[in-house]
mmCIF file of C-alpha atoms and ligand atoms in Angstrom:
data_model
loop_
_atom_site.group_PDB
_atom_site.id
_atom_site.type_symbol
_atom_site.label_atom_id
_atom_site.label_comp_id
_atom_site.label_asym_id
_atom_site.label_seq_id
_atom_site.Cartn_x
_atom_site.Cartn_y
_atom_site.Cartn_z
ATOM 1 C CA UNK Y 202 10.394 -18.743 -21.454
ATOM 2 C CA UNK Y 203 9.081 -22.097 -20.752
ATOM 3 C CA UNK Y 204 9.845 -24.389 -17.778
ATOM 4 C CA UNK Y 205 10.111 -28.713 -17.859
ATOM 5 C CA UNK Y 206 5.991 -28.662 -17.987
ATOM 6 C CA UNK Y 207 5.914 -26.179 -21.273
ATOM 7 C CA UNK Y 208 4.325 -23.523 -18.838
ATOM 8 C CA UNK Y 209 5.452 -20.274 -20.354
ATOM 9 C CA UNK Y 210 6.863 -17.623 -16.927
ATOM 10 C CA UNK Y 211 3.576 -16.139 -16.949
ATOM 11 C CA UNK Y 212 1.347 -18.700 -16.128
ATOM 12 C CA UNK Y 213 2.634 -18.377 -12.906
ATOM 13 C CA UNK Y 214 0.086 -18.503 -10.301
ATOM 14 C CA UNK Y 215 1.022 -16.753 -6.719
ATOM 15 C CA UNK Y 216 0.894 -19.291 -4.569
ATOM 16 C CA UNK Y 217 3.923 -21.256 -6.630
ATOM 17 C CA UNK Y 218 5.646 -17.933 -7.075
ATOM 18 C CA UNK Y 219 5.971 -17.801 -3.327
ATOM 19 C CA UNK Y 220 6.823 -21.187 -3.249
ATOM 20 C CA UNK Y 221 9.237 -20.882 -5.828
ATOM 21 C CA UNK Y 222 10.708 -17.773 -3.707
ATOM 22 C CA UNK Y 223 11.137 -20.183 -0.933
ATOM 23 C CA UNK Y 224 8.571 -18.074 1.304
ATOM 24 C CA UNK Y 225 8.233 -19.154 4.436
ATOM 25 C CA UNK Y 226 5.297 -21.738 4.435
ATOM 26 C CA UNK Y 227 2.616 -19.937 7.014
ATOM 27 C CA UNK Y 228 3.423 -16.385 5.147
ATOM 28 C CA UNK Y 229 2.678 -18.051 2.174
ATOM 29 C CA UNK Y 230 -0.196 -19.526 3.109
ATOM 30 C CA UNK Y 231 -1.117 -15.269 4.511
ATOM 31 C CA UNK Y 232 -0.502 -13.771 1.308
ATOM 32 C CA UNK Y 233 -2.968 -16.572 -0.474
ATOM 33 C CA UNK Y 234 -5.298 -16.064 1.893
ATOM 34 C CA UNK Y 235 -5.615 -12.176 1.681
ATOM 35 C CA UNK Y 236 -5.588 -12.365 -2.383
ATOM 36 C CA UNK Y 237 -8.402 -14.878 -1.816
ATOM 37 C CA UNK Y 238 -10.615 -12.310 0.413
ATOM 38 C CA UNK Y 239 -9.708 -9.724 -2.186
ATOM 39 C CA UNK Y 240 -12.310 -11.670 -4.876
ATOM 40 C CA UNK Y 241 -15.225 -11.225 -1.987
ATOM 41 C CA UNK Y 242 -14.090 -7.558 -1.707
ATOM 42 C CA UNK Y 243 -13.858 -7.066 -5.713
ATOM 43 C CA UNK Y 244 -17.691 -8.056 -5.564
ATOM 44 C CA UNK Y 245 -18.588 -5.851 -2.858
ATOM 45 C CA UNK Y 246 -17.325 -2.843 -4.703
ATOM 46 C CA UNK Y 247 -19.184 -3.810 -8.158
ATOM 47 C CA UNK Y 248 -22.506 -4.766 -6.401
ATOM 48 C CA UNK Y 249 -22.653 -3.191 -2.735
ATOM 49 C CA UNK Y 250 -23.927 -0.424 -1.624
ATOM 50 C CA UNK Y 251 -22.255 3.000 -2.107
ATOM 51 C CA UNK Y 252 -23.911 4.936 1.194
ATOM 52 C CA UNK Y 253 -22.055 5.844 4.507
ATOM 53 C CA UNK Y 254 -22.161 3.429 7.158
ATOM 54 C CA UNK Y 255 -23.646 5.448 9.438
ATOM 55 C CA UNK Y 256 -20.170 5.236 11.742
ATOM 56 C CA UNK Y 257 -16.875 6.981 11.978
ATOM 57 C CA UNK Y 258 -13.409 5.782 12.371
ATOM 58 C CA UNK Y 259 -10.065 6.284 14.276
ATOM 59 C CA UNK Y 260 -9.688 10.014 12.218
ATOM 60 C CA UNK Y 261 -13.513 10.391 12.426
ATOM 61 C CA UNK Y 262 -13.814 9.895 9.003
ATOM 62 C CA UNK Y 263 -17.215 8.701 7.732
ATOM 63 C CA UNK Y 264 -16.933 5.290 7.105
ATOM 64 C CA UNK Y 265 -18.492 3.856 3.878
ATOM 65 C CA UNK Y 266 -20.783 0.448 3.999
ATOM 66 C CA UNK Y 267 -17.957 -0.663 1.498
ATOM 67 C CA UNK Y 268 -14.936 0.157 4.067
ATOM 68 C CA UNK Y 269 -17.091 -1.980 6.713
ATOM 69 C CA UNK Y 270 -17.659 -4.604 4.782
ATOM 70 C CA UNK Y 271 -14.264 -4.604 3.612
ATOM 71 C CA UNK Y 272 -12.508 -4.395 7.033
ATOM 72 C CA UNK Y 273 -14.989 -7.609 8.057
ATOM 73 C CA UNK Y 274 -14.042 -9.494 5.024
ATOM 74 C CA UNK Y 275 -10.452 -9.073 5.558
ATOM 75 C CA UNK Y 276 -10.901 -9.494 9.214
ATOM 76 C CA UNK Y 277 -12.613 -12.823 9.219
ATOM 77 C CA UNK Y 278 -10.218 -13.833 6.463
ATOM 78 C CA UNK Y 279 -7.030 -13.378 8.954
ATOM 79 C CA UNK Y 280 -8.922 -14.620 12.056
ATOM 80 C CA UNK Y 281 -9.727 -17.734 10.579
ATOM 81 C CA UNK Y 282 -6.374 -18.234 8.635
ATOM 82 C CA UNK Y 283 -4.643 -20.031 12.001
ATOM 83 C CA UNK Y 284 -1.389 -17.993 11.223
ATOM 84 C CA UNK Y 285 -2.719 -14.489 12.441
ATOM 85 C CA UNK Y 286 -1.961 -13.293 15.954
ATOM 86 C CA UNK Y 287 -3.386 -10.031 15.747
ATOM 87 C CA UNK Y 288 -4.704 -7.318 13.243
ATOM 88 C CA UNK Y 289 -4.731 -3.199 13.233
ATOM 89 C CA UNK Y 290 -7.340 -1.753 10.602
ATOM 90 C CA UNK Y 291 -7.745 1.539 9.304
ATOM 91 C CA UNK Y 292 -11.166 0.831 10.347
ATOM 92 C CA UNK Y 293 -10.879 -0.071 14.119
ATOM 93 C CA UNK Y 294 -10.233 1.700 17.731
ATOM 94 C CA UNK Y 295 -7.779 -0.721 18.227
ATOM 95 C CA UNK Y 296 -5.655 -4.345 17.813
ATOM 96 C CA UNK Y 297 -7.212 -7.096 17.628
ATOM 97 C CA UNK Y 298 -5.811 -10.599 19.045
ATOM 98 C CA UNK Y 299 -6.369 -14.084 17.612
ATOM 99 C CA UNK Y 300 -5.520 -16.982 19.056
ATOM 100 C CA UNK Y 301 -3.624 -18.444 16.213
ATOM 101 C CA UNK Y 302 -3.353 -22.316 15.400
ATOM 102 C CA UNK Y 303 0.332 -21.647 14.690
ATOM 103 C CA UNK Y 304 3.946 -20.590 16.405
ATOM 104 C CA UNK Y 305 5.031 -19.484 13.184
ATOM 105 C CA UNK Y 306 2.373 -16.238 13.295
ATOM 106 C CA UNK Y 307 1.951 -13.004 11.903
ATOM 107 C CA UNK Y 308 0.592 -9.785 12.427
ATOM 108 C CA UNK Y 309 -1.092 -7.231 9.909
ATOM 109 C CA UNK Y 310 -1.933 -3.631 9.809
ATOM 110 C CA UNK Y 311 -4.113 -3.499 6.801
ATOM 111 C CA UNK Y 312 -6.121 -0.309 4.956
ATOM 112 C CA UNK Y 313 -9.127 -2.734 3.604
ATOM 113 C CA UNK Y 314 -10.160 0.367 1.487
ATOM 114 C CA UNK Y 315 -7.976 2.706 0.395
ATOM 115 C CA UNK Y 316 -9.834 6.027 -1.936
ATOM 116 C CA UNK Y 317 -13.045 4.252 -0.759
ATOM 117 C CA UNK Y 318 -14.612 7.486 -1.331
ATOM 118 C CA UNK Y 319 -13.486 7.473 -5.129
ATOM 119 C CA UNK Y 320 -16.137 3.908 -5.931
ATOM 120 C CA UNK Y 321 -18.883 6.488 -6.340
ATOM 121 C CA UNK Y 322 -17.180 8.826 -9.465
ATOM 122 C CA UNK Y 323 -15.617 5.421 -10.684
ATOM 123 C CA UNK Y 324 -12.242 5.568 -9.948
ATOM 124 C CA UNK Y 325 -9.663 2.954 -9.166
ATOM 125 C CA UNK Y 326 -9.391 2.133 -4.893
ATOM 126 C CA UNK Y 327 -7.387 -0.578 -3.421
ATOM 127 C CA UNK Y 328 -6.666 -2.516 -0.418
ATOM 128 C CA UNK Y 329 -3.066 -1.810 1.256
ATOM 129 C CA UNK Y 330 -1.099 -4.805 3.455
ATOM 130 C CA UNK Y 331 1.921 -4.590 5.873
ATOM 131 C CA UNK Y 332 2.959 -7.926 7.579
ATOM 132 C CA UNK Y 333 5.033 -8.219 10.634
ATOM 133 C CA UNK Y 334 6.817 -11.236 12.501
ATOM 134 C CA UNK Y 335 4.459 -12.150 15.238
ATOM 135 C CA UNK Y 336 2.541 -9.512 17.220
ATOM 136 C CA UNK Y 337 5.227 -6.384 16.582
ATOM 137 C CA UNK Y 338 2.558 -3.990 15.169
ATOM 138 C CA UNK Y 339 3.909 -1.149 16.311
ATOM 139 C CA UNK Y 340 7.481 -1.335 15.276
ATOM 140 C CA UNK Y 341 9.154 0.478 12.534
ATOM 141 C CA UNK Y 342 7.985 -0.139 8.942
ATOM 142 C CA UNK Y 343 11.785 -1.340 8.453
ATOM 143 C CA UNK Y 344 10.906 -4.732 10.537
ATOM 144 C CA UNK Y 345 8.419 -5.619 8.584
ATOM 145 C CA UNK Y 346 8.598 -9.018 6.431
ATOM 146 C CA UNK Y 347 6.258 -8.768 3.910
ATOM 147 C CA UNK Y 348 3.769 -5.881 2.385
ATOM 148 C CA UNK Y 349 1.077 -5.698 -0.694
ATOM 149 C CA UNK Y 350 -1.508 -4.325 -2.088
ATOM 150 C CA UNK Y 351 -4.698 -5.127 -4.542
ATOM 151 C CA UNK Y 352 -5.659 -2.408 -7.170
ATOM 152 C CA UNK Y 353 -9.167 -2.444 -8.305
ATOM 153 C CA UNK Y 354 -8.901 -0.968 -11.350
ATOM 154 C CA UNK Y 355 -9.982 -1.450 -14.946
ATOM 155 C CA UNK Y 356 -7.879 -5.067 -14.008
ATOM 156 C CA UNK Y 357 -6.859 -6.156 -10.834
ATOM 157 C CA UNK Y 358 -3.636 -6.502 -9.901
ATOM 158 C CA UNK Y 359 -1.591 -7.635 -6.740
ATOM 159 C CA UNK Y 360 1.845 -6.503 -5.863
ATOM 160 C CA UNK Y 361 3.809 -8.066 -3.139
ATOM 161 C CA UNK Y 362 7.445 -8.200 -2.083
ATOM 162 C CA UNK Y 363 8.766 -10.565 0.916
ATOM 163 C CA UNK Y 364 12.221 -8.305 0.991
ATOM 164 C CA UNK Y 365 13.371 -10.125 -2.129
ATOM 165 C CA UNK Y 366 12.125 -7.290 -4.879
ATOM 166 C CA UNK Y 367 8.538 -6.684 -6.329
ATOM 167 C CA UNK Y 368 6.792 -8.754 -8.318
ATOM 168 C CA UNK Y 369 3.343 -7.807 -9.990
ATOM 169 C CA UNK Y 370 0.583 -10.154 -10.579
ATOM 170 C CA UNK Y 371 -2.863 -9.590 -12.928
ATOM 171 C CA UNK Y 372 -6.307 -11.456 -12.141
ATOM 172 C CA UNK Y 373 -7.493 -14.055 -15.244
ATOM 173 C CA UNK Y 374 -10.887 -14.370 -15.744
ATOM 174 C CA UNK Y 375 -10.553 -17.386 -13.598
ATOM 175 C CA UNK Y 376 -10.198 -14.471 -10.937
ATOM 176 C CA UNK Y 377 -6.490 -16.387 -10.216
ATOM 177 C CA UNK Y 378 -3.361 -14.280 -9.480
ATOM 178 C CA UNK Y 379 -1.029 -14.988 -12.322
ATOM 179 C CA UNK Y 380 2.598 -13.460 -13.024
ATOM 180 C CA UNK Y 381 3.078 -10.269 -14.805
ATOM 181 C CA UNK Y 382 6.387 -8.790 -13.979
ATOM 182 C CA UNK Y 383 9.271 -10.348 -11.552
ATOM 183 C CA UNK Y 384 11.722 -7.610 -9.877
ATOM 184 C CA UNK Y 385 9.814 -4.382 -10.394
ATOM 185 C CA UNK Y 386 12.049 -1.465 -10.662
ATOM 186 C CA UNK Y 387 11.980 2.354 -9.620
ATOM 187 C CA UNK Y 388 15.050 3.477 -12.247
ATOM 188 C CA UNK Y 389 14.185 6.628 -14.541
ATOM 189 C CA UNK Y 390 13.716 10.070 -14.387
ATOM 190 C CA UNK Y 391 10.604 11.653 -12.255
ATOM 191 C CA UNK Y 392 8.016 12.054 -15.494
ATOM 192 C CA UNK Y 393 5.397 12.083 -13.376
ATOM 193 C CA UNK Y 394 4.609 13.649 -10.125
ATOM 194 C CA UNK Y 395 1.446 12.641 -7.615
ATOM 195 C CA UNK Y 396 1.062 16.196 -5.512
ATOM 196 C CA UNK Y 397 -1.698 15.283 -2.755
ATOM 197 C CA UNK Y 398 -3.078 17.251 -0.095
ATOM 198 C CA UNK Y 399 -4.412 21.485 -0.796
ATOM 199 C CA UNK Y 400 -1.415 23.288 -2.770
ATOM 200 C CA UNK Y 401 -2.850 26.043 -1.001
ATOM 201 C CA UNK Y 402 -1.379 24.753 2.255
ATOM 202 C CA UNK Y 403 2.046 24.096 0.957
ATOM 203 C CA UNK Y 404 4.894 25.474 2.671
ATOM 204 C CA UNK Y 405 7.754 27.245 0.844
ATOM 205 C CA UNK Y 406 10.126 24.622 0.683
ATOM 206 C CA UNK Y 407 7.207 22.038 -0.905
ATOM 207 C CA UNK Y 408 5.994 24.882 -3.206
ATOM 208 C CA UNK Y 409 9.811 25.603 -4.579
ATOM 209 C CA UNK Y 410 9.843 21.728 -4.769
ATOM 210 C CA UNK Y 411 7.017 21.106 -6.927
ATOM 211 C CA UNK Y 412 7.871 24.506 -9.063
ATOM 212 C CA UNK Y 413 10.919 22.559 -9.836
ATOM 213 C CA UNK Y 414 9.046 19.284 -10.958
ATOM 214 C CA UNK Y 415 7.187 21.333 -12.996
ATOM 215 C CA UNK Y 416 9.963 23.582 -14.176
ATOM 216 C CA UNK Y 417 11.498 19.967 -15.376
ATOM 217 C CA UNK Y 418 8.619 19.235 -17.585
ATOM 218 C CA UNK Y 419 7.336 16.598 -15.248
ATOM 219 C CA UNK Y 420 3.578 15.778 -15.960
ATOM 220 C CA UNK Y 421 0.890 16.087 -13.114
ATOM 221 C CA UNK Y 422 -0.455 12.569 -12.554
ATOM 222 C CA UNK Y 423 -3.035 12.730 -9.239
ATOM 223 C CA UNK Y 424 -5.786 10.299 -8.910
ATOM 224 C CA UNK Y 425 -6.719 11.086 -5.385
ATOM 225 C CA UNK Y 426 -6.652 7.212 -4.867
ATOM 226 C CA UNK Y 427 -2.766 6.348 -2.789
ATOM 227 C CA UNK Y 428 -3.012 2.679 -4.420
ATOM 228 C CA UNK Y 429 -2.895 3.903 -7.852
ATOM 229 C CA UNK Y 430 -0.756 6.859 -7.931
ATOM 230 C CA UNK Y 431 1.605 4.207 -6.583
ATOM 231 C CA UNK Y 432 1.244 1.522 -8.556
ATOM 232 C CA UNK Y 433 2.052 3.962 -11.478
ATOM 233 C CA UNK Y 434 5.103 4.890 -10.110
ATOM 234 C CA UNK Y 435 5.931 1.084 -9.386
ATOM 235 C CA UNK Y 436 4.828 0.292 -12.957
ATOM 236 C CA UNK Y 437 6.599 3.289 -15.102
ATOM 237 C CA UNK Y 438 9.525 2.628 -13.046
ATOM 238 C CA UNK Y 439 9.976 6.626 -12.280
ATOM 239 C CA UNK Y 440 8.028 9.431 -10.599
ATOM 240 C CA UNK Y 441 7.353 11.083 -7.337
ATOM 241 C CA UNK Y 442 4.359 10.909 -5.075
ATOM 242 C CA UNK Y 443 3.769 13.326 -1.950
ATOM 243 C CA UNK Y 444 1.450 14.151 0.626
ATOM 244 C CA UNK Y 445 3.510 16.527 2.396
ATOM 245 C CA UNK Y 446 3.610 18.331 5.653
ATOM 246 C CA UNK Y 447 0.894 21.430 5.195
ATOM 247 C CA UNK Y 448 0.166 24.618 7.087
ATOM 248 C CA UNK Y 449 -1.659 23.803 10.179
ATOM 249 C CA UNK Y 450 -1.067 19.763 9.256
ATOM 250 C CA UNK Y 451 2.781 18.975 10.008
ATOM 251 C CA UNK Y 452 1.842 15.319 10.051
ATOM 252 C CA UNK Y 453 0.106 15.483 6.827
ATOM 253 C CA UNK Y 454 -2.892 12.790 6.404
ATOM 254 C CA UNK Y 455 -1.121 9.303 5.507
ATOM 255 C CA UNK Y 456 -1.057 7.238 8.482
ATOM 256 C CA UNK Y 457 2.146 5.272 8.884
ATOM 257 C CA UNK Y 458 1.148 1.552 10.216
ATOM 258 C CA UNK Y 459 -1.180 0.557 7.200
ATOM 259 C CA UNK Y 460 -0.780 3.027 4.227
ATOM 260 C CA UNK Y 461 3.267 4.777 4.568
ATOM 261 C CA UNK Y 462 4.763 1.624 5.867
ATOM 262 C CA UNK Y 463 3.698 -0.659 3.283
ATOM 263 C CA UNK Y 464 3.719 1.237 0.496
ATOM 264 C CA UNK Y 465 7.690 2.652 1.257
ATOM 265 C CA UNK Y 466 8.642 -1.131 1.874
ATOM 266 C CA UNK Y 467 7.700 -1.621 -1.529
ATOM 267 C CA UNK Y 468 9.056 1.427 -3.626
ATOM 268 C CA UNK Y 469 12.418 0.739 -1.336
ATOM 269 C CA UNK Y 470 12.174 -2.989 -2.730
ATOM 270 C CA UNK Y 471 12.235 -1.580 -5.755
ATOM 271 C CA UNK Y 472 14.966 0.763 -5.429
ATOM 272 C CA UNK Y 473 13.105 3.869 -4.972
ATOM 273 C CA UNK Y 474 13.128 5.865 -1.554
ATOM 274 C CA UNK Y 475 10.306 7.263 0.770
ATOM 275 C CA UNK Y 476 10.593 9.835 3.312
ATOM 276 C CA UNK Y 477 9.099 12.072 5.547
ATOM 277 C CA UNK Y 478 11.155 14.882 4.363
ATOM 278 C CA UNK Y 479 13.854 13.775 6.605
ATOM 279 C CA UNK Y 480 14.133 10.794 7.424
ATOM 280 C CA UNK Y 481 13.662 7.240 5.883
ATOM 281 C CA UNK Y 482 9.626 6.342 6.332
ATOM 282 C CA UNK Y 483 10.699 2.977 7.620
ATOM 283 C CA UNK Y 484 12.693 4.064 10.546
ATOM 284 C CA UNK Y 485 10.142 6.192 12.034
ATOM 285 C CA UNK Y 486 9.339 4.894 15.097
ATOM 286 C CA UNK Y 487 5.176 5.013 15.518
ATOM 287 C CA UNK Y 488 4.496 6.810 18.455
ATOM 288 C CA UNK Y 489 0.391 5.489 18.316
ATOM 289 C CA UNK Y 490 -1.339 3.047 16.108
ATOM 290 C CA UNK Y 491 -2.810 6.190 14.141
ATOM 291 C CA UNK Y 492 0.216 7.931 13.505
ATOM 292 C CA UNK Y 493 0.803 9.736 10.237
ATOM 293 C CA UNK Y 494 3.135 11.144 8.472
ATOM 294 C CA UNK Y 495 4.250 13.581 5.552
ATOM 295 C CA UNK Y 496 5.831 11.565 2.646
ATOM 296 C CA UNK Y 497 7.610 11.861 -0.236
ATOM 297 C CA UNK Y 498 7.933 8.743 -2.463
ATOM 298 C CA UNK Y 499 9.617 7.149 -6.115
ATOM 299 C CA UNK Y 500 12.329 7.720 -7.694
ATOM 300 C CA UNK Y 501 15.694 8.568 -5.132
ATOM 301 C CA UNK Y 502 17.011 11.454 -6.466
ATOM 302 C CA UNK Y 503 13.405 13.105 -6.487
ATOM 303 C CA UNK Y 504 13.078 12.460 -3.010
ATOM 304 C CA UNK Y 505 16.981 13.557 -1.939
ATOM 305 C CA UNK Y 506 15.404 16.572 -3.645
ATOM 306 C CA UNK Y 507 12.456 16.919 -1.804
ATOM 307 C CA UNK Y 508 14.768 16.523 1.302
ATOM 308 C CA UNK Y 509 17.500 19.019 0.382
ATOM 309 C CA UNK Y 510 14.583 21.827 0.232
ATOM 310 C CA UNK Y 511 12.283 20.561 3.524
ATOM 311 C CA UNK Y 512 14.204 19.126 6.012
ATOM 312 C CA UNK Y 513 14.552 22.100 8.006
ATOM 313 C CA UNK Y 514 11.493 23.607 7.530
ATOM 314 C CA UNK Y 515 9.730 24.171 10.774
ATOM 315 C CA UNK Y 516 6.517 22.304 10.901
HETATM 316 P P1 AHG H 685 -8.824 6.376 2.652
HETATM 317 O O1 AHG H 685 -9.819 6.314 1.557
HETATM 318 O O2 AHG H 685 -8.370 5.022 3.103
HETATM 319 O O3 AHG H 685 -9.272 7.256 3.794
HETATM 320 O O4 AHG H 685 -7.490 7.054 2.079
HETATM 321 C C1 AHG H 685 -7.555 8.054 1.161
HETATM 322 C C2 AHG H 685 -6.195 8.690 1.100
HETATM 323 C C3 AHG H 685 -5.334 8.193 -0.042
HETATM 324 O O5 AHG H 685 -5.960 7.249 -0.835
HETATM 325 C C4 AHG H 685 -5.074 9.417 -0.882
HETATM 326 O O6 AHG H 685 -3.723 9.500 -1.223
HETATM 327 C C5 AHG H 685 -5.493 10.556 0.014
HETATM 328 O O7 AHG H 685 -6.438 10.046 0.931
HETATM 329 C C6 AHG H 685 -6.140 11.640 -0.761
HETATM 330 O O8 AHG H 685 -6.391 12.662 0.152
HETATM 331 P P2 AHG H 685 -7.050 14.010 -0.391
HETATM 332 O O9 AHG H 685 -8.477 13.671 -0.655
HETATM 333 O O10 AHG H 685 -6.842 14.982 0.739
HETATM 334 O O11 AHG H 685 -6.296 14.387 -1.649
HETATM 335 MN MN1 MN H 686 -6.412 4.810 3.327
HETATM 336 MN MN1 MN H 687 -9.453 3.250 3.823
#
C-alpha cells in the first residue's frame, strides 16, 4: 500500500488526490481553496459567538453570527480565488458575480452552515458545496461537475466527488486533508433511516413508508444536522434519509441549488439514488434560486420504495 516514495495510500493529501484524478487544474485549485476556508470556519464555530445575527435570510430564517461569518469566509475565499464567476449562498438575496482572472471558471451554490442552529447543544454542522461549469447556477443538479461537503464533527472530514466516485478525506492535526477512503459506496440494506421534518405532518403514503422501515427492523438515526445524517449513510454504505413532502408543505424544507443538489450528486456517485418522490433530484429543473424540494435519499431500493408508495400522492 505504498507508492515509489514509501508513502503508504493514506498519506494522501487532497490536492495530489485531485491531481492524481487528473482534475481539471482551476477546479482543483476550487476544491483546495474551499477546504482551506473551511480551517477559518472550523475556528469560528469553536471560538465565535453563538447569538443571532440580528438579520434574516432568503426563507426568513434567523441568521446566526456563525452563518454570517461563514457565508463571508467562504465568500471572500471564492471571490478572491480568480476561478469563480459567480456564487449563490444560502445566506444571500441573490447571485453574486466576480470578475474572474480565468476562462476556465466556475460557479458555486454553497450552504456555508448547514444545522447552524445545532453549534449551541453541541452537535455536528457542516458546510455543503455544488460546483457548476461557468455561470449555470440555475441548471439541473445533473450538470453539475463537482460537489462536497465539510463535517464538523468530533473530526473533520471532507467528501468530494468530480463524477468519478466519492472519496473521503480526515483533517491531521496539521489541519491537512489526508485520504481516508477512495470510491465510497451506497451497497447494503437500509439499517438506518434519517426521518426529518414533523411525523405529525406526514401524509399516508410517507407514514405507510416509514411503518415499513420500521416494520424491517431498521434503526432510527436523526441528528437534525443534513451533513451528518448523510455522511452516515455515505459512510455505512446503506440507509435512507428523507425530508418529505408534509401537509401544508408539498415542497418540504431542503432547498435544491445548495443542500438537494449536492448532496444527491454524491449518494448517486456512490451508487445510491435521491428523489423527490418521483423523479430523480438531479433532473429537477429549479424554477428560483430558493427552490426546495421533498427528498428521499441512500440506498436504491429504499428509495424505489419510497417512490412506489408517494408518487401519486397529491401534494
Ligand atoms: P440550515 O441550518 O442550513 O438552515 O439547515 C438545516 C436543515 C438540515 O440541516 C436538516 O436536515 C433540517 O434543516 C432539519 O430540519 P428540522 O429542524 O425541521 O428537522
Ligand atoms: Mn442548510
Ligand atoms: Mn445554513
Amino acid at each position: 500500500m505504498t507508492d515509489e516514495r514509501g508513502t503508504t495510500k493514506f498519506q494522501v493529501d487532497l490536492r495530489r488526490h485531485l491531481r492524481e484524478c487528473n482534475v481539471e487544474r482551476n477546479l482543483t485549485r476550487l476544491i483546495c481553496e474551499i477546504a482551506d476556508a473551511s480551517k477559518y470556519i472550523i475556528n469560528s464555530i469553536r471560538t465565535g459567538d453563538l447569538g443571532v445575527a440580528g438579520t434574516s435570510n432568503l426563507y426568513g430564517e434567523k441568521q446566526l453570527a456563525l452563518d454570517v461569518l461563514a457565508d463571508r469566509i467562504l465568500e471572500k475565499r471564492l471571490k478572491y480565488s480568480g476561478v469563480v464567476a459567480s456564487v449563490i449562498s444560502e445566506e444571500q438575496d441573490e447571485i453574486i458575480s466576480f470578475e474572474p482572472e480565468h476562462s476556465e471558471c466556475y460557479s458555486v451554490a454553497y450552504d456555508p452552515l448547514d444545522g447552524s442552529s445545532l453549534v449551541d447543544v453541541n452537535l455536528a454542522i457542516g458546510t455543503i458545496i455544488s460546483i457548476c461549469k461557468g455561470d449555470a447556477l440555475l441548471g439541473k443538479g445533473r450538470d453539475q461537475v463537482a460537489a462536497m461537503y465539510i463535517l464538523y464533527g468530533p473530526r473533520t472530514t471532507l467528501m468530494y466527488s468530480t463524477g468519478n466516485g466519492v472519496h473521503e478525506f480526515g483533517m491531521n492535526q496539521l489541519m491537512e486533508y489526508t485520504l481516508v477512503k477512495e470510491n465510497i459506496t451506497i451497497d447494503g440494506d437500509t439499517g438506518i433511516y434519517s426521518p426529518g421534518g414533523q411525523r405529525n405532518l406526514y401524509t399516508e403514503g410517507v407514514e405507510r413508508y416509514v411503518r415499513l422501515l420500521e416494520e424491517q427492523g431498521c434503526k432510527l438515526r436523526y441528528s437534525g444536522g443534513f451533513v451528518p445524517d448523510i455522511n452516515q449513510i455515505l459512510v455505512k454504505g446503506k440507509g435512507i434519509f428523507l425530508y418529505p413532502h408534509l401537509k401544508g408543505k408539498p415542497e418540504g424544507k431542503l432547498r435544491l441549488l445548495y443542500e438537494l443538489n449536492p448532496m444527491a450528486f454524491l449518494v448517486e456517485q456512490a451508487g445510491g439514488a435521491a428523489s423527490d418522490g418521483r423523479m430523480p433530484i438531479l433532473d429537477i429543473e429549479p424554477e428560483t434560486i430558493d427552490a426546495c424540494a421533498p427528498v428521499f435519499m441512500g440506498s436504491k431500493k429504499e428509495v424505489a420504495l419510497a417512490q412506489e408508495l408517494v408518487a401519486n400522492e397529491t401534494r
